[in-house]
Structures are given as C-alpha cells and as structure tokens.
Short mmCIF file of C-alpha atoms and ligand atoms in Angstrom, two decimals:
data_model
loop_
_atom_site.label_atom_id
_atom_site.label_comp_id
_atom_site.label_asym_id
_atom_site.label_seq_id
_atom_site.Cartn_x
_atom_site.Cartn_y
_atom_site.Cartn_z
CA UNK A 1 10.57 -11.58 -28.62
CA UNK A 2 7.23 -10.39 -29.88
CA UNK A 3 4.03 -12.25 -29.06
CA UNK A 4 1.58 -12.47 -30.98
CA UNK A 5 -2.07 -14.13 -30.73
CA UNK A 6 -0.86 -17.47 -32.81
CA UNK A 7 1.87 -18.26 -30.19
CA UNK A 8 -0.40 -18.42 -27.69
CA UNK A 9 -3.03 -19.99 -29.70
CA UNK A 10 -0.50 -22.62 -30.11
CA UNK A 11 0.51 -23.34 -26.49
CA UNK A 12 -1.55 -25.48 -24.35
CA UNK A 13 -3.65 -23.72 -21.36
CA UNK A 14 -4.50 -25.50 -18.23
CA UNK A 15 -7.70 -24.26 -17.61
CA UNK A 16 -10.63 -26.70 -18.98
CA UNK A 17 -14.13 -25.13 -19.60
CA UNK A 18 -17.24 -25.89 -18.04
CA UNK A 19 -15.79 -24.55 -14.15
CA UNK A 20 -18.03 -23.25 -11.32
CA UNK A 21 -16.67 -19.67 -12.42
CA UNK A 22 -19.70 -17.05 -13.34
CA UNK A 23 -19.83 -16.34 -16.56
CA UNK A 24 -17.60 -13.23 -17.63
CA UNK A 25 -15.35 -14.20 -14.55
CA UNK A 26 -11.93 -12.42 -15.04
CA UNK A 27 -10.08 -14.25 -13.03
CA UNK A 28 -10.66 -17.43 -15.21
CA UNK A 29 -9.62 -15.10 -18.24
CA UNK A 30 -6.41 -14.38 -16.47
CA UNK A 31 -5.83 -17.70 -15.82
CA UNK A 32 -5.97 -19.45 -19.20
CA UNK A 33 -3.69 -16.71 -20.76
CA UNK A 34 -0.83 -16.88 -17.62
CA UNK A 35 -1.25 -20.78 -17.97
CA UNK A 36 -0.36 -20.58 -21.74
CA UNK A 37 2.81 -19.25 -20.95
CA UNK A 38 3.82 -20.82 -17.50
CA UNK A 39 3.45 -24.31 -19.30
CA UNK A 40 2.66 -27.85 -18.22
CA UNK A 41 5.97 -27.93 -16.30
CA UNK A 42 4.01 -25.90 -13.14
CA UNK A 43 2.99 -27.01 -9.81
CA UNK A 44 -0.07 -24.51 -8.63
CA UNK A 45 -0.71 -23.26 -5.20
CA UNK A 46 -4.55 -21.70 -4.40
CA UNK A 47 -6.00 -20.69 -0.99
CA UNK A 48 -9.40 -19.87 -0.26
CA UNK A 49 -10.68 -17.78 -3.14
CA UNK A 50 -13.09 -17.70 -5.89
CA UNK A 51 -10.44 -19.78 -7.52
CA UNK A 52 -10.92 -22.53 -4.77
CA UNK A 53 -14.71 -22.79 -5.69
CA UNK A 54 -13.81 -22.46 -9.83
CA UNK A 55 -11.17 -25.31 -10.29
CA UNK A 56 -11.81 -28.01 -7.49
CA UNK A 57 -15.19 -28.93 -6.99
CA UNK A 58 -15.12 -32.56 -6.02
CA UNK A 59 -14.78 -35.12 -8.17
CA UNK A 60 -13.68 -32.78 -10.91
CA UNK A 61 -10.90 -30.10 -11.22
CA UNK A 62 -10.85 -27.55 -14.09
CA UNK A 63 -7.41 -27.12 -13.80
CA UNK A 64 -5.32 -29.84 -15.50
CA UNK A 65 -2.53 -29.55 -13.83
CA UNK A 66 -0.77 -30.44 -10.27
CA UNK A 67 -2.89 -27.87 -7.71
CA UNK A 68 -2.83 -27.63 -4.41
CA UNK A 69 -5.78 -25.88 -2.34
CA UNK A 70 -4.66 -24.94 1.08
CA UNK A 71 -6.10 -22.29 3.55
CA UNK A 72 -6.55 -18.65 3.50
CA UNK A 73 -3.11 -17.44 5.32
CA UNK A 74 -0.83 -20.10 3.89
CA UNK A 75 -0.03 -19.89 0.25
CA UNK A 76 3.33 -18.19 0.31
CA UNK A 77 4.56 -20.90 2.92
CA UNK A 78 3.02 -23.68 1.26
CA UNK A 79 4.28 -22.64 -2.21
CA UNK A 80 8.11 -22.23 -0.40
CA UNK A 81 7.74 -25.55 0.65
CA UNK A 82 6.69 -27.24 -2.84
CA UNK A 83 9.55 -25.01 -4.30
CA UNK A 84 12.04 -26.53 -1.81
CA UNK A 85 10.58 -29.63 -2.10
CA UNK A 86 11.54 -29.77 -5.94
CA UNK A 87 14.88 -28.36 -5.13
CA UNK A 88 15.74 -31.04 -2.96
CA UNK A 89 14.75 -33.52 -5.86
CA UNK A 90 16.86 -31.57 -8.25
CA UNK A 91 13.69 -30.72 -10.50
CA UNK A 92 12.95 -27.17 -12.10
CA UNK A 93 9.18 -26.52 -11.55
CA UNK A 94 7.63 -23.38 -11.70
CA UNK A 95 5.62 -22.80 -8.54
CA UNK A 96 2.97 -20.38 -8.80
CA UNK A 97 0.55 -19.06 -6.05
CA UNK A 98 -3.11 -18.13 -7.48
CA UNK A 99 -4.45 -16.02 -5.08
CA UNK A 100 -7.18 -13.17 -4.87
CA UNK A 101 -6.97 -10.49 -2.92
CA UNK A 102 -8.42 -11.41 0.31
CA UNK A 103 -5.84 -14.25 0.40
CA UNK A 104 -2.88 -11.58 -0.72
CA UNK A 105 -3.48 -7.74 0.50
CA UNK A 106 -5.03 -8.97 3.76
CA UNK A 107 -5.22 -12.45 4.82
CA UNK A 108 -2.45 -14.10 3.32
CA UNK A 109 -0.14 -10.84 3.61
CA UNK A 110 1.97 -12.23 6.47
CA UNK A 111 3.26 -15.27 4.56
CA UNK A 112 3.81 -13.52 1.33
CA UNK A 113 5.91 -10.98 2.97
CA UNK A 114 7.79 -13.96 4.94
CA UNK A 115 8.35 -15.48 1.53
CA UNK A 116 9.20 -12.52 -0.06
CA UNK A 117 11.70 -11.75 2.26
CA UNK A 118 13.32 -14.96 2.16
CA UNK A 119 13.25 -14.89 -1.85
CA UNK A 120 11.86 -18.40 -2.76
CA UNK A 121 11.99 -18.83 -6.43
CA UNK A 122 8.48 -18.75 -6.67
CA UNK A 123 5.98 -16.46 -8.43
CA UNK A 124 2.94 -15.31 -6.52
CA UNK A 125 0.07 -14.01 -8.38
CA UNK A 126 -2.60 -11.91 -7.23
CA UNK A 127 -5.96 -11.98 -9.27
CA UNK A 128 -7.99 -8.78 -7.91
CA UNK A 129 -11.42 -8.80 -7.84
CA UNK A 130 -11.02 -5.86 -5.32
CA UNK A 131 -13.36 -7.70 -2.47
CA UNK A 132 -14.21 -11.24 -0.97
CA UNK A 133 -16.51 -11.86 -4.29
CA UNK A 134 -16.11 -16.05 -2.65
CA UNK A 135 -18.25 -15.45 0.02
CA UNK A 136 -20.81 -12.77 -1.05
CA UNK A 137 -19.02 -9.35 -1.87
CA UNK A 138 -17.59 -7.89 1.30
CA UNK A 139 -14.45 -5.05 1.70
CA UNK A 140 -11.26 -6.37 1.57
CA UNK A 141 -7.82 -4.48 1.57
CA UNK A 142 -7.72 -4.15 -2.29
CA UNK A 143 -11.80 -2.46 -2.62
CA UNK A 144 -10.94 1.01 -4.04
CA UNK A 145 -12.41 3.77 -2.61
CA UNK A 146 -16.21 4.79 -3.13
CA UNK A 147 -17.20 1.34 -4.26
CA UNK A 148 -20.41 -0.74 -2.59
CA UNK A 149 -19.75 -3.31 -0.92
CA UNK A 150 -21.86 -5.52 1.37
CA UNK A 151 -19.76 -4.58 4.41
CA UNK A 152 -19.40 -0.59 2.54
CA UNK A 153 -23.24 -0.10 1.79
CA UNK A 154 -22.26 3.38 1.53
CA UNK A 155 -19.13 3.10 -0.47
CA UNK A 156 -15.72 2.63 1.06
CA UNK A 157 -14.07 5.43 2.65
CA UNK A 158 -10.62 4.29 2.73
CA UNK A 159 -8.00 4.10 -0.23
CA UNK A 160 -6.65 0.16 -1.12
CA UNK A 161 -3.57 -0.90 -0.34
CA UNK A 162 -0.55 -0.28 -2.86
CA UNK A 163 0.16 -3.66 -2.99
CA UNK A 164 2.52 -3.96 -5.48
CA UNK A 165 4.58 -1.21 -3.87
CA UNK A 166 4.61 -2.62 -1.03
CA UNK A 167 6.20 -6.48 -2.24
CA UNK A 168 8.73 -4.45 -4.46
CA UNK A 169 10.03 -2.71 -1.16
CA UNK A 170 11.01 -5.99 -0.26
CA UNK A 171 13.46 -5.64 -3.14
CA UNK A 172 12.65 -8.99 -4.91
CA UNK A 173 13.49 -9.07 -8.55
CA UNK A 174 10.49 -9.00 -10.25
CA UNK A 175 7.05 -6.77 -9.67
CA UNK A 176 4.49 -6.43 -12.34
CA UNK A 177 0.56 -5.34 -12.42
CA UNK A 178 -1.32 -6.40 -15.43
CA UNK A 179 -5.31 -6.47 -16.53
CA UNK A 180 -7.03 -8.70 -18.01
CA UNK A 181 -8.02 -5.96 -20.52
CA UNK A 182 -3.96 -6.32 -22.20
CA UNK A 183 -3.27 -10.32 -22.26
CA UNK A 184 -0.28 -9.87 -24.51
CA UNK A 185 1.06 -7.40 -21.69
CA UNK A 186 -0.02 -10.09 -19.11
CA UNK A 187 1.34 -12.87 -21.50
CA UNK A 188 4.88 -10.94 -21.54
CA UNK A 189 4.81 -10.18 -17.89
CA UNK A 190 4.25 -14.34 -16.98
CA UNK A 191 6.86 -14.73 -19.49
CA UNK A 192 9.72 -12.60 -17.99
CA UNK A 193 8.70 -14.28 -14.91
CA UNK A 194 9.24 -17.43 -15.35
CA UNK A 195 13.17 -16.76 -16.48
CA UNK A 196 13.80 -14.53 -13.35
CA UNK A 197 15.13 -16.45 -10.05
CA UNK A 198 13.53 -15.27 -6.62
CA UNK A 199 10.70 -14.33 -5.79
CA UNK A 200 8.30 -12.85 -8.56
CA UNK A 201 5.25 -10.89 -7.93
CA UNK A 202 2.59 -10.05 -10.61
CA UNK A 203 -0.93 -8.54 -9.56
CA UNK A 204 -3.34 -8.60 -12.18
CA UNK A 205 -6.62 -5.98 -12.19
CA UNK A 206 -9.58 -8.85 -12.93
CA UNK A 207 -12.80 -7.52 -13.79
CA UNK A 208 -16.19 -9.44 -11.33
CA UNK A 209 -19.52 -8.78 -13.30
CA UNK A 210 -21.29 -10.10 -10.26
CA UNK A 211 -19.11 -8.10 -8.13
CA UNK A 212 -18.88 -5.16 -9.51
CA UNK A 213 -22.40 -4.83 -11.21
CA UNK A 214 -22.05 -4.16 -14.76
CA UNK A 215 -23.22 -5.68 -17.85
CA UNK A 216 -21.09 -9.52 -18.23
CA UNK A 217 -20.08 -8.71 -21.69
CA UNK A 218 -18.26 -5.91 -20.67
CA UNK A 219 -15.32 -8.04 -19.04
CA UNK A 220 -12.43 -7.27 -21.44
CA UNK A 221 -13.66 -3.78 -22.03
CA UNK A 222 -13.35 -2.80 -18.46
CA UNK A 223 -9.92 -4.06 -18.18
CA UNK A 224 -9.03 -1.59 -20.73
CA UNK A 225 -10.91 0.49 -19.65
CA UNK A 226 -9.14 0.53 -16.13
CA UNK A 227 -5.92 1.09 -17.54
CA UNK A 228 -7.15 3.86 -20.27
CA UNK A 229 -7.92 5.81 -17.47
CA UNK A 230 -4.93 5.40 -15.21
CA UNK A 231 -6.98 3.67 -13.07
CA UNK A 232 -4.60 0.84 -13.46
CA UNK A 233 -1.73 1.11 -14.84
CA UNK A 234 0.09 -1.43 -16.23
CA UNK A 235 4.23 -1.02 -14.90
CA UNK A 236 6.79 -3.47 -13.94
CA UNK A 237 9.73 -3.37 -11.11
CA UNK A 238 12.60 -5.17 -12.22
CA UNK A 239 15.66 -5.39 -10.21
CA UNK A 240 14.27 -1.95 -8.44
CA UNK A 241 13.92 -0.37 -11.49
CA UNK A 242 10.08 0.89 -12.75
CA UNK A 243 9.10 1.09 -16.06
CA UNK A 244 5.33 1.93 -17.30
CA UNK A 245 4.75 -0.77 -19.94
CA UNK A 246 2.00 0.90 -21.60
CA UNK A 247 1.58 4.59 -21.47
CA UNK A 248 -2.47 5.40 -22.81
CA UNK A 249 -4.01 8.88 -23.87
CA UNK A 250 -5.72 8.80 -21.34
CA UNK A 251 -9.70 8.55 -20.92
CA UNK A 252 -12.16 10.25 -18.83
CA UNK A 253 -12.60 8.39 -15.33
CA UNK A 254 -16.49 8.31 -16.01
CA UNK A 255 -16.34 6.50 -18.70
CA UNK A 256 -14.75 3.60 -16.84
CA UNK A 257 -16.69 4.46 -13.14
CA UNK A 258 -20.64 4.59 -14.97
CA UNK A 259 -20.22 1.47 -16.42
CA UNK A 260 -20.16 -0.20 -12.83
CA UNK A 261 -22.85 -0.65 -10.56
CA UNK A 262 -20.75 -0.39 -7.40
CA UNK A 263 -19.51 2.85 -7.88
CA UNK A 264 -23.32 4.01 -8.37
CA UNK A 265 -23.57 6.10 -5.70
CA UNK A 266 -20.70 8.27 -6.70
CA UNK A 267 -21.15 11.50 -7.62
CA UNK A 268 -19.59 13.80 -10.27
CA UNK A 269 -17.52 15.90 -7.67
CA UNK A 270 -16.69 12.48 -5.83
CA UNK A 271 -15.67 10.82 -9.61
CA UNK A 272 -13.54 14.22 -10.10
CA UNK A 273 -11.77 13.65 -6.68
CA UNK A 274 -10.95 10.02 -7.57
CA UNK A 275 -9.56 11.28 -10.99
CA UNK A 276 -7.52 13.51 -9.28
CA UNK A 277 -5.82 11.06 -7.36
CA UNK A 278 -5.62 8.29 -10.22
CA UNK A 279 -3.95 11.20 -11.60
CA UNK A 280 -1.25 12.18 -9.46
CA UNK A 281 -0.69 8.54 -8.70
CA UNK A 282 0.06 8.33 -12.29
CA UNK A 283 2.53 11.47 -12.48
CA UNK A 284 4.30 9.81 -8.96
CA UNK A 285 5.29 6.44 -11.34
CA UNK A 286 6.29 8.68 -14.01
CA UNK A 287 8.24 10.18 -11.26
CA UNK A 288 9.40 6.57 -10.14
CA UNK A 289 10.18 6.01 -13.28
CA UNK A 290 12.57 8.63 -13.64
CA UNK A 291 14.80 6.89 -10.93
CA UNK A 292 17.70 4.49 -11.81
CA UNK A 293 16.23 2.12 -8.60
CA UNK A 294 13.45 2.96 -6.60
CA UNK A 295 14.03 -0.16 -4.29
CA UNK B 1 -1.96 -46.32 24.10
CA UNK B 2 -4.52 -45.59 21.22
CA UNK B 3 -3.89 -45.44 17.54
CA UNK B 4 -5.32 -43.77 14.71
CA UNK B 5 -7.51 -46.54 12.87
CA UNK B 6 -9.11 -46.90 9.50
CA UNK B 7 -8.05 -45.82 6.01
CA UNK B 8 -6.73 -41.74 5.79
CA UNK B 9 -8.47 -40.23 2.84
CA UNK B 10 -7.06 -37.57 0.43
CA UNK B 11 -9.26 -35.66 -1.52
CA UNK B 12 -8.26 -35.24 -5.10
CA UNK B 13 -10.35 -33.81 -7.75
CA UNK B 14 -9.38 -35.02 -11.49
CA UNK B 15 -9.25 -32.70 -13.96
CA UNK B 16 -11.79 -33.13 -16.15
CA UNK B 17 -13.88 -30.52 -18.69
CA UNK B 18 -17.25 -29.93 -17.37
CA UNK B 19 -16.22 -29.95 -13.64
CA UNK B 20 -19.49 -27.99 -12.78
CA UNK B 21 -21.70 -29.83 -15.02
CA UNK B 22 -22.94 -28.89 -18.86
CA UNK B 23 -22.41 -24.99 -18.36
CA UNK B 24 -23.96 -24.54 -21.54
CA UNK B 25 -27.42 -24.92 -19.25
CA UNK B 26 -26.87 -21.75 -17.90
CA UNK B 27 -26.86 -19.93 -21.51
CA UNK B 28 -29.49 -17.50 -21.58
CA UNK B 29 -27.85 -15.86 -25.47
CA UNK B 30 -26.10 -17.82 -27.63
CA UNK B 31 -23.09 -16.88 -29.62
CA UNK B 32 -23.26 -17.06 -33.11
CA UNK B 33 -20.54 -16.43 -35.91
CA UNK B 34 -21.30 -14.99 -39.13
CA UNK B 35 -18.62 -16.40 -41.19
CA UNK B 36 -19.22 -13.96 -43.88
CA UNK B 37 -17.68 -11.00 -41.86
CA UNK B 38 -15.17 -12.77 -39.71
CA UNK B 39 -11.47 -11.52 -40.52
CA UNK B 40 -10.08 -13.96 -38.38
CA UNK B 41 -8.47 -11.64 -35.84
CA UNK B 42 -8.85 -14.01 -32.85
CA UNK B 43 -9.38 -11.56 -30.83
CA UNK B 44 -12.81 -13.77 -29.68
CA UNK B 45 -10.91 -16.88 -28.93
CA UNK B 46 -7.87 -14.25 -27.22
CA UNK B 47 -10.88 -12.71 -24.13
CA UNK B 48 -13.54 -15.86 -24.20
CA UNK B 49 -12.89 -16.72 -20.16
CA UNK B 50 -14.37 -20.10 -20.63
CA UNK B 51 -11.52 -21.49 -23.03
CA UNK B 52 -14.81 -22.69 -25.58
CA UNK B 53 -13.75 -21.13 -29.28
CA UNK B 54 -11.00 -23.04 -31.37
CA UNK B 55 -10.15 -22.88 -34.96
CA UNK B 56 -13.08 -24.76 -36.58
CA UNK B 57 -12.34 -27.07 -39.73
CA UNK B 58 -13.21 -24.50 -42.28
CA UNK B 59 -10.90 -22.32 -40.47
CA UNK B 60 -13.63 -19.74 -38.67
CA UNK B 61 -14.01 -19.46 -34.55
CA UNK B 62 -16.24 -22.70 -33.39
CA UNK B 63 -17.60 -22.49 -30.58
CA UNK B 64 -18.24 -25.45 -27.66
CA UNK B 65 -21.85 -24.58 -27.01
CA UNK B 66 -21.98 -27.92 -24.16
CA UNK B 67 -19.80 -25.28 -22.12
CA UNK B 68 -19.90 -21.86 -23.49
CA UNK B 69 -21.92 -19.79 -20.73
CA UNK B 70 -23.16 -16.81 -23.10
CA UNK B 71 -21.40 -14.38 -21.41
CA UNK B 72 -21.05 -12.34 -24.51
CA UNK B 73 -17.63 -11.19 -24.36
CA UNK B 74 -16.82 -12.77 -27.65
CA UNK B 75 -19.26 -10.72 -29.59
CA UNK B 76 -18.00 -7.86 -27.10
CA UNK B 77 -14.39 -7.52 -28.40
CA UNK B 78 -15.03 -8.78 -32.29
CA UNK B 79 -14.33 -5.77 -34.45
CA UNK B 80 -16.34 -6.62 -37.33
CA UNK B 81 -19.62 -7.49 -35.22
CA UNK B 82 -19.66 -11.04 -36.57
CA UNK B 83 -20.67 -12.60 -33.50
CA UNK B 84 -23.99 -12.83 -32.54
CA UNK B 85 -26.22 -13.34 -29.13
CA UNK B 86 -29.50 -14.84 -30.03
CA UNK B 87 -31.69 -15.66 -27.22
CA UNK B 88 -31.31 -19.38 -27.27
S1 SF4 C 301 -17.62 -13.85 -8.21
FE1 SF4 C 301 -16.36 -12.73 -9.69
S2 SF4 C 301 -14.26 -13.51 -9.50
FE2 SF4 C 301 -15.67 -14.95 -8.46
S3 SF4 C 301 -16.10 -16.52 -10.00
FE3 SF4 C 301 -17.72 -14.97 -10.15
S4 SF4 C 301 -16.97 -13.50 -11.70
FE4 SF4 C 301 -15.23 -14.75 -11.07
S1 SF4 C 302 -13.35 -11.56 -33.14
FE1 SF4 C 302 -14.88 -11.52 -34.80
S2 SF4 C 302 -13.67 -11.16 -36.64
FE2 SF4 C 302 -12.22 -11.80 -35.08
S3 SF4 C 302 -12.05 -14.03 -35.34
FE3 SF4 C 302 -13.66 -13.68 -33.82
S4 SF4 C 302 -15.56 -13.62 -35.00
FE4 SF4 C 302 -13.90 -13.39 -36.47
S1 SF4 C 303 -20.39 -16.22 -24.99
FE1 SF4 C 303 -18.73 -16.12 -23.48
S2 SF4 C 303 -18.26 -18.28 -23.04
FE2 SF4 C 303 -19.49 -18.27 -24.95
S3 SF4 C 303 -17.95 -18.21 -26.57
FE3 SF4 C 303 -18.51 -16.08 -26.17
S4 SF4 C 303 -16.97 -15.38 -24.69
FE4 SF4 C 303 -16.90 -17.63 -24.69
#
C-alpha cells in the first residue's frame, strides 16, 4: 500500500508539543511519525533515556498515551510482562519499547536478548543518538568510531556494535533500521511491524544537534545524509531474509562527517578509512542480500 | 509485627501540551511562511520534531508559535524557501 504524506497527516500522533526535548531533537521526530502509524491502540514502554526526561516531567506527560517509565536494564522484561498481561485479558495491544541506545546496545542488552529469545509479540525500538546524550554526552556501545565524546575526548577508537545484526541472529521475524532522514521508510517499517507476531526489532539512526554539534536545522538533512552515504543504510530482515529498502548513489562521506562537530578532529586520511569501511559494510549486505536466509 | 502505614503514592504524569512550559520562550528565530511561494508539499509539517504546523484555515502551514522552538528545520527541508527565520 503506498503512503503518502496525507495518510499520515490524517492519523493522530501521540506526541504533544511543548516537551523537555531540545529543539531539533530526532528522537522526538521519530517518535511522532512511528506514533502515527502504531495508533492509539499502544501501550508504551521507556527506560532511562532522553525520552524519560522528554515525555514525563511531572505533572505533565507529552505523550498521550498509556507509558510506562521503568529503569535502565528492564524494558524488554517489563514490555513482556504488559504484553502477557493483555494476553491474559484477551486484548490486542501493541506494546512498544522506546529506548535509546544506552538502554538497548549496552545497558538494557541482557533483557532484550532474553525477550528476543523468548519471542514476545512485542516491538522494541531503538532511537540512536549514538551516546548517553541524557546525562551529558558520554560513549556508549552505539558511538561510531572517531566521534568526541565526553568519555572519547580524543575520538572513539572502537567500532559500534552491529546491533541490528546481532537481534536478527536471534531469528525473530522482523529487523529493520530506519532514519529519521526517510519517515515514509520509517512509516512503512512501523507499519509492517505492527502486522507481524513475535518479536519485532526496528533501530532508527536519530540525529542529536546538542550531541553531535552541528547546526539544529540540519536535523532531517543529516538523516539523509547518513544514509546517502552508506553510513546508514536503511534494510530490513524479515523472516531471515535481508533486503536493502533504499539503495542511494551514493555521496561522499565528508559531506555527511564536516557537517558535525564531533567528528572534528577527524582527518581526511581518517574520513577515507571510515569510508572504506562504510563501504565494504555496504557491499557485505548486498552480499546478505544475495542469500535466500541469512538467519 | 510492623506494617507499612500511610497512603502508597503513584506518580502519574497527564498528558498534557506544554509539559515543559511555553517552549515558544526558548525561540531565538521565528518561522515564518510566505504564502505566496508555498506549494503545499508538507514536507515542513512531515520533519517539524515539535508536532507545531497544521493545515491553517486558508489552507497554508500554520504554525503554533506558544510551542514551536525555532529550530529551523521547517525552513530547512521546504523546497521553495518559503519559510522564514526572523530573529524574533
Ligand atoms: S540531547 Fe539529543 S536526543 Fe536528547 S533531547 Fe536533546 S536533541 Fe534529543
Ligand atoms: S515545505 Fe515549504 S512549500 Fe512545502 S508546505 Fe511547507 S512552506 Fe509550503
Ligand atoms: S522552527 Fe522547528 S519547531 Fe518551529 S515550526 Fe519549524 S520545525 Fe517546527
């Protein structure tokens, strides 16, 4: 079914303005377009986060729907238990963990891989801000390499994690990235999501002016921008079975590293090793993509 | 034996628009559309993060200016440059 800007236009979002989130924040972005499609009928799940902070200060919530904020390691267990919960009443509710990275890649890993395992029918988003923006800008799990950080004051040395790789060798039915840069991808991603039964996974790339030092206009652009350059690409695992959902002539890295503060201490030969392995990253999912299952 | 005494509390925020007060304060440029060169796309409504531009009455992009934060990323992705920032 194609989607188009009036559909969503039309749906009802759950996020309310006038949060606690910075101005530019991608994560809110990602939020009001996935809430579009998931629909009133959906019970949230958010542990500590920048999300934490944008929808619940006290007395107020800018989330108008049911939410439940819970700590950093828990969300996968929490949202199994709402799911179940629901089961046992005989209700269909889409139960959706909002979680950034800190709470997925690394702190929260242990339950989502429990969860995963198990296949609850619940969908577990990652929004990835690519460090603990929350409490000041430190490393997490999902930093890419190069980038300043308060904890990497000389860029990180380490590559992230291939998170979504890693939840579709768990072989649940659905794996997607996404970017804030392509809502209708996003939008279409949420939507196939909610249909599938099991566990659904769906990590979306979400720009942090504060975070990542660049101009707050430039939100939507560097989502594109992200995926232009096969720094992100934009793919989905269903039933074990890749498929790149949008396939870009691609851009010159620079363009999308030299609009960024935190990768300001990169040099050119240092930008031409990262495009080398955004690269070959890209040709290894073309690769995957190739197979009848990879999982 | 002891036993727990008093009332238990659970916190629950209501959801409500303007949870972290008028964010409108914190506008440093303010959006403006020129009517005359909007085409309607929607693409400003489709990336504002703050949920703040609807259809107006005369059919162009209105914006909420008690909660739009003047990020800019409206005037950003218009293609037709019809949005603004004026200091404000
Ligand atoms: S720090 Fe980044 S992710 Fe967190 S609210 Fe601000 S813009 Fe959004
Ligand atoms: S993006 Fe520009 S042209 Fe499109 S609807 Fe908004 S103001 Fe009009
Ligand atoms: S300046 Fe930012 S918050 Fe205000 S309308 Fe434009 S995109 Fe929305």
């Amino acid at each position: 079914m194609p989607l188009t800007i009036y559909d969503l236009m039309k749906e009802k979002g759950s996020y309310l303005p006038g949060s606690a989130a910075c101005p530019g924040c991608g994560a809110t972005l990602a939020f009001r377009i996935a809430s579009r499609v998931l629909g009133p009928n959906t019970v949230y799940v958010v542990p500590a986060s920048c999300f934490s902070v944008i929808q619940s200060p006290f007395p107020k919530s800018a989330v108008g729907a049911p939410l439940y904020n819970i700590a950093f390691p828990a969300a996968a267990a929490t949202a199994s238990g709402v799911w179940r919960a629901f089961k046992t009443l005989n209700k269909e509710v889409n139960v959706v963990v909002w979680a950034g990275d800190g709470g997925t890649v690394d702190i929260g890993l242990q339950a989502l891989s429990g969860a995963a395992e198990r296949g609850e029918n619940i969908i577990y988003v990652c929004y990835d801000n690519e460090a603990y923006m929350n409490t000041g800008i430190q490393r997490s799990g999902a930093t890419p390499p190069y980038a300043l950080t308060k904890t990497t004051p000389t860029g990180k040395r380490e590559p992230s994690k291939d998170m979504p790789l890693i939840v579709a060798a768990h072989r649940v039915p659905y794996v997607a990235t996404a970017s804030v840069g392509y809502p209708f991808d996003l939008a279409k991603k949420f939507e196939k999501a909610k249909r599938i039964k099991g566990f659904k996974y769906i990590h979306i790339f979400s720009p942090c002016p504060p975070g990542w030092d660049y101009p707050v206009e430039k939100t939507a652009e560097i989502g594109k921008l992200a995926v232009d350059t096969y720094f992100w690409p934009l793919y989905e695992i269903e039933n074990g079975k890749l498929k790149i959902t949008l396939k870009p002539r691609r851009k010159p890295l620079k363009e999308f590293i030299r609009l960024q503060g935190r990768f300001r201490k990169m040099s050119d030969e240092e930008i031409a090793e990262l495009e080398k392995m955004v690269v070959e990253r890209w040709k290894f999912l073309e690769h995957l993509e190739k197979s009848e299952r990879i999982f | 034996m002891s036993s727990v005494e008093g009332d238990i509390i659970i916190p629950v925020s209501k959801p409500s628009p303007g949870s972290a007060g008028d964010t409108g304060l914190w506008r440093v440029f303010k959006p403006v559309v020129h009517e005359d060169r909007c085409i309607k796309c929607w693409l400003c409504w489709l990336y504002c993060p703050e949920e703040v531009i609807s259809e107006g009455e005369n059919g162009f992009p209105e914006i909420n200016y008690s909660y739009c934060k003047g990020c800019g990323v409206c005037a950003d992705v218009c293609p037709k440059d019809a949005i603004e920032m004026v200091p404000d």
